[in-house]
CSV table of C-alpha atoms and ligand atoms in Angstrom, one decimal:
chain,number,residue,atom,x,y,z
B,220,MET,CA,-97.4,-8.1,17.1
B,221,SER,CA,-100.6,-5.8,17.3
B,222,GLN,CA,-103.0,-5.3,14.4
B,223,ASP,CA,-102.4,-1.2,14.9
B,224,LEU,CA,-98.5,-1.8,14.3
B,225,PHE,CA,-98.7,-3.7,11.2
B,226,GLU,CA,-101.3,-1.7,9.5
B,227,ARG,CA,-99.3,1.2,10.3
B,228,LEU,CA,-96.1,-0.6,8.4
B,229,GLN,CA,-98.3,-1.7,5.6
B,230,LYS,CA,-99.7,1.9,5.1
B,231,ALA,CA,-96.4,3.6,5.5
B,232,LEU,CA,-94.9,0.9,3.0
B,233,ALA,CA,-98.2,1.4,0.2
B,234,GLU,CA,-97.7,5.3,0.4
B,235,ARG,CA,-94.0,4.7,-0.7
B,236,GLU,CA,-95.0,2.5,-3.5
B,237,ALA,CA,-97.8,4.7,-4.5
B,238,ALA,CA,-94.9,7.3,-4.6
B,239,GLY,CA,-93.1,5.1,-6.9
B,240,LEU,CA,-90.8,5.2,-4.2
B,241,ILE,CA,-90.1,1.6,-2.6
B,242,ARG,CA,-86.8,0.6,-2.5
B,243,ARG,CA,-86.0,-3.5,-2.8
B,244,LEU,CA,-83.0,-5.4,-2.6
B,245,GLU,CA,-81.4,-7.0,-5.2
B,246,ALA,CA,-78.5,-9.7,-4.3
B,247,ARG,CA,-76.2,-9.5,-6.8
B,248,SER,CA,-73.9,-12.6,-7.7
B,249,SER,CA,-70.5,-13.1,-7.7
B,250,GLY,CA,-70.1,-13.8,-11.4
B,251,ASP,CA,-72.0,-10.3,-12.3
B,252,SER,CA,-70.1,-9.1,-15.5
B,253,ARG,CA,-71.9,-6.0,-15.8
B,254,ILE,CA,-69.8,-2.6,-16.2
B,255,ASN,CA,-69.9,-1.5,-12.6
B,256,LEU,CA,-70.8,2.6,-12.7
B,257,ALA,CA,-72.7,2.1,-9.3
B,258,ASP,CA,-70.3,1.1,-6.3
B,259,ASN,CA,-68.0,3.2,-4.5
B,260,ASP,CA,-64.8,1.1,-5.1
B,261,TYR,CA,-63.5,4.2,-7.2
B,262,LEU,CA,-59.6,2.7,-7.4
B,263,GLY,CA,-60.1,-1.0,-7.7
B,264,MET,CA,-58.7,-1.9,-4.3
B,265,ALA,CA,-61.7,-4.2,-3.2
B,266,LYS,CA,-60.0,-7.2,-5.3
B,267,ASP,CA,-56.7,-5.5,-5.7
B,268,PRO,CA,-54.6,-9.1,-5.2
B,269,ALA,CA,-52.6,-7.1,-2.6
B,270,VAL,CA,-55.6,-6.0,-0.4
B,271,VAL,CA,-57.0,-9.2,-0.5
B,272,GLN,CA,-53.8,-11.4,0.3
B,273,ALA,CA,-53.9,-8.4,3.4
B,274,ALA,CA,-57.3,-9.6,4.4
B,275,VAL,CA,-56.5,-13.1,4.3
B,276,ASN,CA,-53.3,-12.8,6.3
B,277,ALA,CA,-55.3,-11.5,9.0
B,278,LEU,CA,-58.1,-13.9,9.0
B,279,ARG,CA,-55.8,-16.8,9.2
B,280,GLU,CA,-53.5,-14.9,12.3
B,281,TRP,CA,-56.9,-13.1,14.0
B,282,GLY,CA,-59.6,-15.2,12.8
B,283,ALA,CA,-62.8,-13.8,10.9
B,284,SER,CA,-63.8,-11.5,14.0
B,285,ALA,CA,-63.0,-8.9,16.5
B,286,SER,CA,-65.3,-10.9,18.8
B,287,ALA,CA,-65.7,-8.1,21.2
B,288,SER,CA,-66.2,-4.5,21.3
B,289,PRO,CA,-63.0,-2.5,21.5
B,290,LEU,CA,-62.7,-1.8,25.1
B,291,VAL,CA,-63.3,-5.6,26.0
B,292,THR,CA,-60.6,-7.4,23.5
B,293,GLY,CA,-62.2,-6.1,20.1
B,294,TYR,CA,-59.2,-3.3,19.8
B,295,THR,CA,-56.0,-4.9,18.3
B,296,ASP,CA,-52.5,-4.2,17.3
B,297,LEU,CA,-54.1,-4.0,13.2
B,298,HIS,CA,-56.6,-1.1,14.6
B,299,ARG,CA,-54.0,1.0,16.1
B,300,GLN,CA,-51.6,0.7,13.4
B,301,LEU,CA,-54.2,1.8,11.2
B,302,GLU,CA,-55.8,4.7,13.0
B,303,GLU,CA,-51.8,5.8,13.4
B,304,ALA,CA,-51.0,5.5,9.8
B,305,LEU,CA,-54.2,7.1,8.9
B,306,ALA,CA,-53.6,10.0,10.9
B,307,ALA,CA,-50.5,10.9,9.7
B,308,TRP,CA,-51.9,10.4,6.1
B,309,HIS,CA,-54.2,12.9,6.5
B,310,GLY,CA,-51.9,15.6,8.4
B,311,TYR,CA,-54.0,14.6,12.2
B,312,SER,CA,-52.1,13.8,15.5
B,313,TYR,CA,-55.1,11.3,16.6
B,314,GLY,CA,-57.5,8.5,14.7
B,315,LEU,CA,-59.8,6.3,15.9
B,316,ILE,CA,-61.6,3.5,14.1
B,317,PHE,CA,-65.3,3.1,13.4
B,318,ASN,CA,-67.2,0.1,12.1
B,319,SER,CA,-68.9,2.1,9.3
B,320,GLY,CA,-69.0,6.0,8.3
B,321,TYR,CA,-72.3,6.3,9.5
B,322,ALA,CA,-71.6,5.2,12.9
B,323,ALA,CA,-68.8,7.4,13.2
B,324,ASN,CA,-70.8,10.3,11.9
B,325,THR,CA,-73.3,9.9,14.2
B,326,ALA,CA,-71.2,9.5,17.0
B,327,VAL,CA,-69.1,12.4,16.2
B,328,LEU,CA,-72.1,15.0,15.6
B,329,GLY,CA,-74.6,13.4,18.2
B,330,GLY,CA,-71.7,13.5,20.7
B,331,LEU,CA,-69.8,16.6,20.5
B,332,PRO,CA,-72.7,19.3,19.9
B,333,GLN,CA,-74.9,19.6,23.0
B,334,ALA,CA,-77.5,21.6,24.1
B,335,GLY,CA,-76.7,25.6,24.1
B,336,ASP,CA,-74.6,24.6,20.6
B,337,LEU,CA,-75.1,26.1,17.4
B,338,VAL,CA,-74.6,23.5,14.2
B,339,LEU,CA,-74.3,25.1,10.9
B,340,ALA,CA,-74.8,22.3,8.6
B,341,ASP,CA,-75.0,22.1,4.3
B,342,ARG,CA,-78.2,21.6,3.2
B,343,LEU,CA,-76.9,18.0,1.3
B,344,VAL,CA,-74.8,16.7,4.1
B,345,HIS,CA,-75.3,13.1,4.3
B,346,ALA,CA,-78.0,11.4,6.4
B,347,SER,CA,-75.7,10.2,8.7
B,348,MET,CA,-74.3,13.9,9.5
B,349,LEU,CA,-78.0,14.9,10.0
B,350,GLU,CA,-79.3,12.4,12.2
B,351,GLY,CA,-76.2,12.8,14.4
B,352,ILE,CA,-77.1,16.4,14.7
B,353,LEU,CA,-80.7,16.1,15.2
B,354,SER,CA,-80.2,13.5,18.1
B,355,SER,CA,-77.8,15.8,19.8
B,356,GLU,CA,-79.3,18.9,21.7
B,357,ALA,CA,-77.8,21.5,19.7
B,358,LYS,CA,-79.5,23.9,17.6
B,359,LEU,CA,-79.5,23.1,13.5
B,360,ARG,CA,-79.1,26.1,10.9
B,361,ARG,CA,-78.4,24.9,7.3
B,362,PHE,CA,-77.0,27.0,4.3
B,363,PRO,CA,-77.7,26.7,0.6
B,364,HIS,CA,-75.9,23.6,-0.6
B,365,ASN,CA,-71.9,25.1,-1.0
B,366,ASP,CA,-72.8,28.8,-0.6
B,367,LEU,CA,-69.9,29.8,1.5
B,368,ASP,CA,-71.2,33.4,1.3
B,369,ALA,CA,-74.5,32.3,3.3
B,370,LEU,CA,-72.3,30.5,5.7
B,371,GLU,CA,-70.8,33.4,6.4
B,372,ILE,CA,-73.3,35.8,6.7
B,373,LEU,CA,-74.6,32.8,9.9
B,374,LEU,CA,-71.5,33.2,11.0
B,375,GLN,CA,-72.0,36.8,11.4
B,376,GLU,CA,-74.5,36.6,13.3
B,377,ALA,CA,-73.1,34.0,15.6
B,378,THR,CA,-70.3,36.2,16.5
B,379,HIS,CA,-72.0,36.4,19.9
B,380,HIS,CA,-73.2,32.6,20.4
B,381,GLU,CA,-72.0,31.6,23.6
B,382,GLY,CA,-71.9,28.2,23.1
B,383,ALA,CA,-69.8,26.5,20.7
B,384,VAL,CA,-70.2,26.7,17.1
B,385,PHE,CA,-70.0,23.9,14.7
B,386,VAL,CA,-69.6,23.8,10.7
B,387,VAL,CA,-70.5,20.5,9.0
B,388,THR,CA,-69.7,19.8,5.5
B,389,GLU,CA,-68.5,17.1,2.9
B,390,SER,CA,-65.5,17.3,0.5
B,391,VAL,CA,-66.9,15.5,-2.0
B,392,TYR,CA,-70.8,15.7,-1.8
B,393,SER,CA,-71.7,11.9,-2.2
B,394,MET,CA,-74.9,12.4,-4.6
B,395,ASP,CA,-73.8,15.5,-6.1
B,396,GLY,CA,-69.7,15.0,-6.3
B,397,ASP,CA,-69.3,18.8,-6.2
B,398,ALA,CA,-67.0,20.6,-3.2
B,399,PRO,CA,-66.9,23.5,-1.5
B,400,ASP,CA,-64.4,25.9,-1.7
B,401,LEU,CA,-62.2,24.2,1.4
B,402,VAL,CA,-59.4,27.5,1.4
B,403,ARG,CA,-62.3,29.3,2.3
B,404,LEU,CA,-63.5,27.1,4.4
B,405,ALA,CA,-60.3,26.8,6.3
B,406,ASP,CA,-59.7,30.5,6.1
B,407,LEU,CA,-63.5,31.2,7.7
B,408,ARG,CA,-62.5,28.8,10.6
B,409,LYS,CA,-59.4,30.9,11.1
B,410,ARG,CA,-61.4,34.2,11.6
B,411,PHE,CA,-64.5,33.0,13.3
B,412,GLY,CA,-62.8,30.1,15.1
B,413,PHE,CA,-65.8,27.4,14.9
B,414,CYS,CA,-65.2,23.4,15.2
B,415,TRP,CA,-65.0,22.1,11.4
B,416,ILE,CA,-66.3,18.7,10.9
B,417,LEU,CA,-65.5,17.7,7.1
B,418,ASP,CA,-66.6,14.4,5.8
B,419,GLU,CA,-63.8,13.4,3.4
B,420,ALA,CA,-65.7,9.6,2.5
B,421,HIS,CA,-65.7,10.4,-1.3
B,422,ALA,CA,-62.5,12.3,-1.7
B,423,THR,CA,-60.2,9.6,-0.2
B,424,GLY,CA,-58.0,7.9,-2.8
B,425,TRP,CA,-59.1,10.5,-5.9
B,426,TYR,CA,-57.4,13.7,-4.6
B,427,GLY,CA,-54.3,14.8,-3.2
B,428,LYS,CA,-50.6,13.8,-4.2
B,429,THR,CA,-50.6,11.2,-1.9
B,430,GLY,CA,-54.3,10.5,-2.1
B,431,SER,CA,-55.0,11.8,1.0
B,432,GLY,CA,-58.3,13.9,0.2
B,433,LEU,CA,-59.4,17.2,-1.2
B,434,GLN,CA,-57.5,19.3,1.9
B,435,GLU,CA,-54.5,17.9,0.3
B,436,VAL,CA,-54.7,18.9,-2.9
B,437,CYS,CA,-56.5,22.1,-1.6
B,438,GLY,CA,-53.3,22.9,0.2
B,439,VAL,CA,-55.2,22.9,3.6
B,440,ARG,CA,-54.2,19.3,5.1
B,441,GLY,CA,-54.8,19.1,8.5
B,442,SER,CA,-57.2,22.3,8.5
B,443,ALA,CA,-60.5,21.0,9.6
B,444,ASP,CA,-60.7,20.2,13.2
B,445,ILE,CA,-62.3,16.7,12.6
B,446,VAL,CA,-62.0,14.4,9.4
B,447,VAL,CA,-64.4,11.5,8.9
B,448,GLY,CA,-63.0,9.4,6.4
B,449,THR,CA,-64.3,5.6,5.4
B,450,LEU,CA,-62.8,2.9,4.6
B,451,GLY,CA,-65.5,1.1,2.6
B,452,LYS,CA,-65.1,3.2,-0.7
B,453,GLY,CA,-61.9,4.2,-2.4
B,454,LEU,CA,-59.9,1.7,0.2
B,455,GLY,CA,-61.6,-1.1,-1.0
B,456,SER,CA,-62.6,-2.2,2.7
B,457,GLN,CA,-65.1,-1.8,5.2
B,458,GLY,CA,-64.9,0.6,8.1
B,459,ALA,CA,-64.5,4.6,9.4
B,460,TYR,CA,-62.3,6.5,11.1
B,461,VAL,CA,-62.1,9.6,12.6
B,462,LEU,CA,-59.3,12.0,12.9
B,463,CYS,CA,-58.9,14.9,15.1
B,464,GLN,CA,-55.7,16.9,16.4
B,465,ARG,CA,-56.6,17.1,20.0
B,466,THR,CA,-56.6,13.9,22.4
B,467,GLU,CA,-59.8,15.2,24.4
B,468,ILE,CA,-62.1,14.4,20.7
B,469,ARG,CA,-60.9,11.2,20.7
B,470,ASP,CA,-61.0,10.3,24.1
B,471,THR,CA,-64.6,11.9,24.3
B,472,LEU,CA,-65.7,9.2,21.5
B,473,ILE,CA,-64.3,6.5,23.7
B,474,ASN,CA,-65.8,7.6,26.5
B,475,PHE,CA,-69.0,8.0,25.3
B,476,ALA,CA,-69.9,7.4,22.2
B,477,GLY,CA,-72.2,4.2,21.9
B,478,GLU,CA,-71.4,3.2,18.5
B,479,PHE,CA,-68.0,2.9,19.2
B,480,ILE,CA,-68.3,1.4,23.2
B,481,TYR,CA,-71.5,-1.1,22.9
B,482,SER,CA,-70.8,-2.7,19.7
B,483,THR,CA,-68.7,-6.0,18.3
B,484,TYR,CA,-65.5,-3.7,16.8
B,485,LEU,CA,-64.4,-3.9,13.1
B,486,ALA,CA,-62.9,-7.2,12.0
B,487,PRO,CA,-59.5,-7.4,11.9
B,488,ALA,CA,-59.2,-8.5,8.1
B,489,CYS,CA,-61.1,-5.2,7.3
B,490,ALA,CA,-58.1,-3.2,9.1
B,491,SER,CA,-55.6,-5.1,7.6
B,492,ALA,CA,-57.1,-4.5,4.2
B,493,ALA,CA,-57.4,-1.1,4.7
B,494,LEU,CA,-54.3,-0.8,5.7
B,495,ALA,CA,-52.8,-2.4,2.5
B,496,ALA,CA,-55.5,-0.4,0.3
B,497,MET,CA,-53.9,2.5,1.7
B,498,THR,CA,-49.8,1.6,0.7
B,499,ARG,CA,-51.3,1.2,-3.0
B,500,VAL,CA,-53.3,4.2,-3.1
B,501,GLN,CA,-50.5,6.2,-1.6
B,502,ALA,CA,-48.4,4.7,-4.9
B,503,MET,CA,-50.8,6.3,-7.7
B,504,ASN,CA,-50.3,9.7,-7.8
B,505,GLY,CA,-49.1,9.6,-11.3
B,506,GLU,CA,-52.6,7.6,-11.9
B,507,ARG,CA,-54.7,10.3,-9.8
B,508,ASP,CA,-54.8,13.0,-12.8
B,509,GLN,CA,-55.5,10.5,-15.4
B,510,LEU,CA,-58.6,9.8,-13.2
B,511,HIS,CA,-59.4,13.4,-13.0
B,512,GLN,CA,-59.4,13.4,-16.8
B,513,LEU,CA,-61.1,10.3,-17.4
B,514,SER,CA,-64.3,12.3,-14.8
B,515,ARG,CA,-64.0,15.3,-17.6
B,516,GLU,CA,-64.1,13.1,-20.2
B,517,TRP,CA,-67.1,11.2,-19.1
B,518,ARG,CA,-69.1,14.7,-18.1
B,519,GLN,CA,-68.1,16.0,-21.7
B,520,GLU,CA,-69.5,13.0,-23.5
B,521,PHE,CA,-72.7,13.2,-21.2
B,522,ILE,CA,-73.3,16.6,-21.8
B,523,LYS,CA,-72.3,16.4,-26.2
B,524,ALA,CA,-75.1,13.9,-25.3
B,525,GLY,CA,-77.4,16.7,-24.2
B,526,TYR,CA,-77.7,15.6,-20.5
B,527,ALA,CA,-77.2,18.2,-18.1
B,528,VAL,CA,-74.2,17.6,-15.8
B,529,PRO,CA,-71.8,19.6,-13.5
B,530,GLU,CA,-68.7,20.2,-14.9
B,531,GLY,CA,-65.7,18.5,-12.2
B,532,ASP,CA,-63.2,15.9,-12.1
B,533,SER,CA,-64.6,13.7,-8.9
B,534,PRO,CA,-65.6,10.4,-9.4
B,535,ILE,CA,-69.6,10.8,-8.9
B,536,ILE,CA,-71.4,12.3,-11.7
B,537,PRO,CA,-75.3,13.0,-11.6
B,538,ILE,CA,-77.4,13.0,-14.3
B,539,VAL,CA,-80.4,14.3,-13.1
B,540,LEU,CA,-83.6,13.0,-14.7
B,541,GLY,CA,-86.2,14.5,-12.3
B,542,ASP,CA,-89.1,12.1,-12.3
B,543,ALA,CA,-88.2,9.3,-10.1
B,544,GLN,CA,-90.2,6.6,-11.8
B,545,ARG,CA,-88.8,7.6,-14.7
B,546,THR,CA,-85.2,7.7,-13.1
B,547,GLN,CA,-85.8,4.0,-11.9
B,548,ALA,CA,-86.9,2.6,-15.5
B,549,VAL,CA,-83.9,4.1,-17.1
B,550,ALA,CA,-81.7,2.4,-14.3
B,551,GLN,CA,-83.9,-0.6,-14.7
B,552,ALA,CA,-83.1,-0.9,-18.5
B,553,LEU,CA,-79.2,-0.1,-18.2
B,554,ARG,CA,-78.6,-2.6,-15.8
B,555,ALA,CA,-80.7,-5.2,-18.4
B,556,ALA,CA,-78.4,-3.8,-21.1
B,557,GLY,CA,-75.0,-4.5,-18.9
B,558,PHE,CA,-74.0,-1.6,-16.8
B,559,MET,CA,-74.8,-1.6,-13.2
B,560,VAL,CA,-76.4,1.7,-12.3
B,561,SER,CA,-77.9,3.0,-9.1
B,562,ALA,CA,-81.3,5.3,-9.4
B,563,ILE,CA,-81.1,7.7,-6.3
B,564,ARG,CA,-84.4,9.0,-5.8
B,565,PRO,CA,-86.5,10.7,-2.8
B,566,PRO,CA,-85.6,10.8,0.0
B,567,THR,CA,-82.2,10.6,-0.6
B,568,VAL,CA,-82.2,13.7,-3.2
B,569,PRO,CA,-84.6,16.4,-3.0
B,570,LEU,CA,-87.9,16.2,-4.4
B,571,GLY,CA,-87.9,16.4,-8.4
B,572,THR,CA,-84.1,15.9,-8.6
B,573,ALA,CA,-84.1,11.9,-9.3
B,574,ARG,CA,-81.0,10.9,-10.6
B,575,LEU,CA,-78.9,8.4,-12.1
B,576,ARG,CA,-75.4,8.5,-10.0
B,577,ILE,CA,-72.4,7.3,-12.2
B,578,SER,CA,-69.5,6.4,-10.1
B,579,LEU,CA,-66.2,6.1,-12.2
B,580,ARG,CA,-63.5,3.3,-11.3
B,581,ARG,CA,-60.0,3.3,-12.3
B,582,GLY,CA,-59.6,1.0,-15.6
B,583,LEU,CA,-62.5,2.4,-17.3
B,584,LYS,CA,-62.1,2.3,-20.8
B,585,PRO,CA,-63.1,4.9,-23.8
B,586,GLU,CA,-65.5,2.1,-25.3
B,587,HIS,CA,-67.0,1.8,-22.1
B,588,LEU,CA,-67.9,5.4,-22.3
B,589,ALA,CA,-69.1,5.1,-26.1
B,590,ALA,CA,-71.5,1.8,-25.2
B,591,PHE,CA,-72.6,3.7,-22.1
B,592,VAL,CA,-73.6,6.9,-23.7
B,593,SER,CA,-75.4,5.2,-26.6
B,594,THR,CA,-77.0,2.7,-24.4
B,595,LEU,CA,-78.5,5.5,-22.3
B,596,LYS,CA,-79.7,7.7,-25.1
B,597,GLY,CA,-81.5,4.5,-26.0
B,598,VAL,CA,-83.4,4.1,-22.9
B,599,SER,CA,-83.9,7.7,-21.6
B,600,LEU,CA,-84.0,10.3,-24.8
G,14,PLP,C1,-70.7,11.1,3.0
G,14,PLP,C2,-70.9,9.9,3.6
G,14,PLP,N1,-70.2,9.8,4.8
G,14,PLP,C3,-70.4,8.9,5.5
G,14,PLP,C4,-71.2,7.4,4.6
G,14,PLP,C5,-71.3,6.3,4.9
G,14,PLP,O1,-69.9,5.4,5.6
G,14,PLP,P1,-70.3,3.8,5.2
G,14,PLP,O2,-71.2,3.6,3.7
G,14,PLP,O3,-68.8,3.4,5.9
G,14,PLP,O4,-71.2,3.8,6.5
G,14,PLP,C6,-71.5,7.5,3.4
G,14,PLP,C7,-71.9,6.5,2.8
G,14,PLP,O5,-72.4,6.6,1.2
G,14,PLP,C8,-71.5,9.2,2.5
G,14,PLP,O6,-71.8,9.0,1.3
């Protein structure tokens, strides 16, 4: 390794450290009994007995690995079953499993738009979507977060655009827990004829009569041209999926997406766990109203305690503290006091908007809320 390279790395890390933005890993022990307000297992599926059993059964039947990329031998009956079940659940004709949501987004957004195309993306779309778009040769224009008036103006300006036009949004935003008006997006799509790519990662399981996500609850199931969803959040497993109405989209990904072609495929046990979780989640309709109520209650208590949090009923509640170092210190104090909470700092979120990202989960009780709010007040006000 050359001295120049070594010094370059040292300098970049020192700058991060000096700005109070250094990232460090903290290994968790299995016996950690803190109240978890940080991970994305919103429905408790990762430890659900039926889900764990399904994974164990698949481990026994298939072994620990897919052992090859999907076009070699990695694609199994379980992956096929899962992609078909996911597509039917969300109202799509075709599905394709990916190893992660990150890979699914870079594959879709790096592979479908091309030179001469135009991508209109919400300013806060996930890093994986942005990385995909930037690696394509398409032109990128970003519109202010959830501002569909601004999007409509961009669409009008693009009426005579010769290449394809893509619109890229999430349904529930990962760091803000808010959502765009999907009904209006579906209507804009009909009027302007763009290709709508929708990331439902944080809505699956939490929204919709059968839990398929925000399109379902908004009555526009199957409207986006392409849905990206993850297996590692509400479904308690690992991996991701892409859904579409046209076989050409799926075939293009199979033929051209390096993320799909050149990587050992998702372990069959993960596919099996996700299949079991889907069945569990679909049957939770009675509970979803309670989960939304839980979200509203937590938000109200934060507001009463003096924190400005947005209204809503998603599982993600941002408590924006602004300063990155203070946010980190508050999160550390909360962790020391028994609450697993993450501090989200720039560049993950815009400068000056460092925040605690509170993620809710099935099974949280009023006493957890009361204890958390009083501890939060103690360490942050
Ligand atoms: C909106 C969104 N899409 C995609 C991803 C990536 O998913 P995965 O964790 O499966 O790579 C995330 C991860 O946090 C996300 O928040």
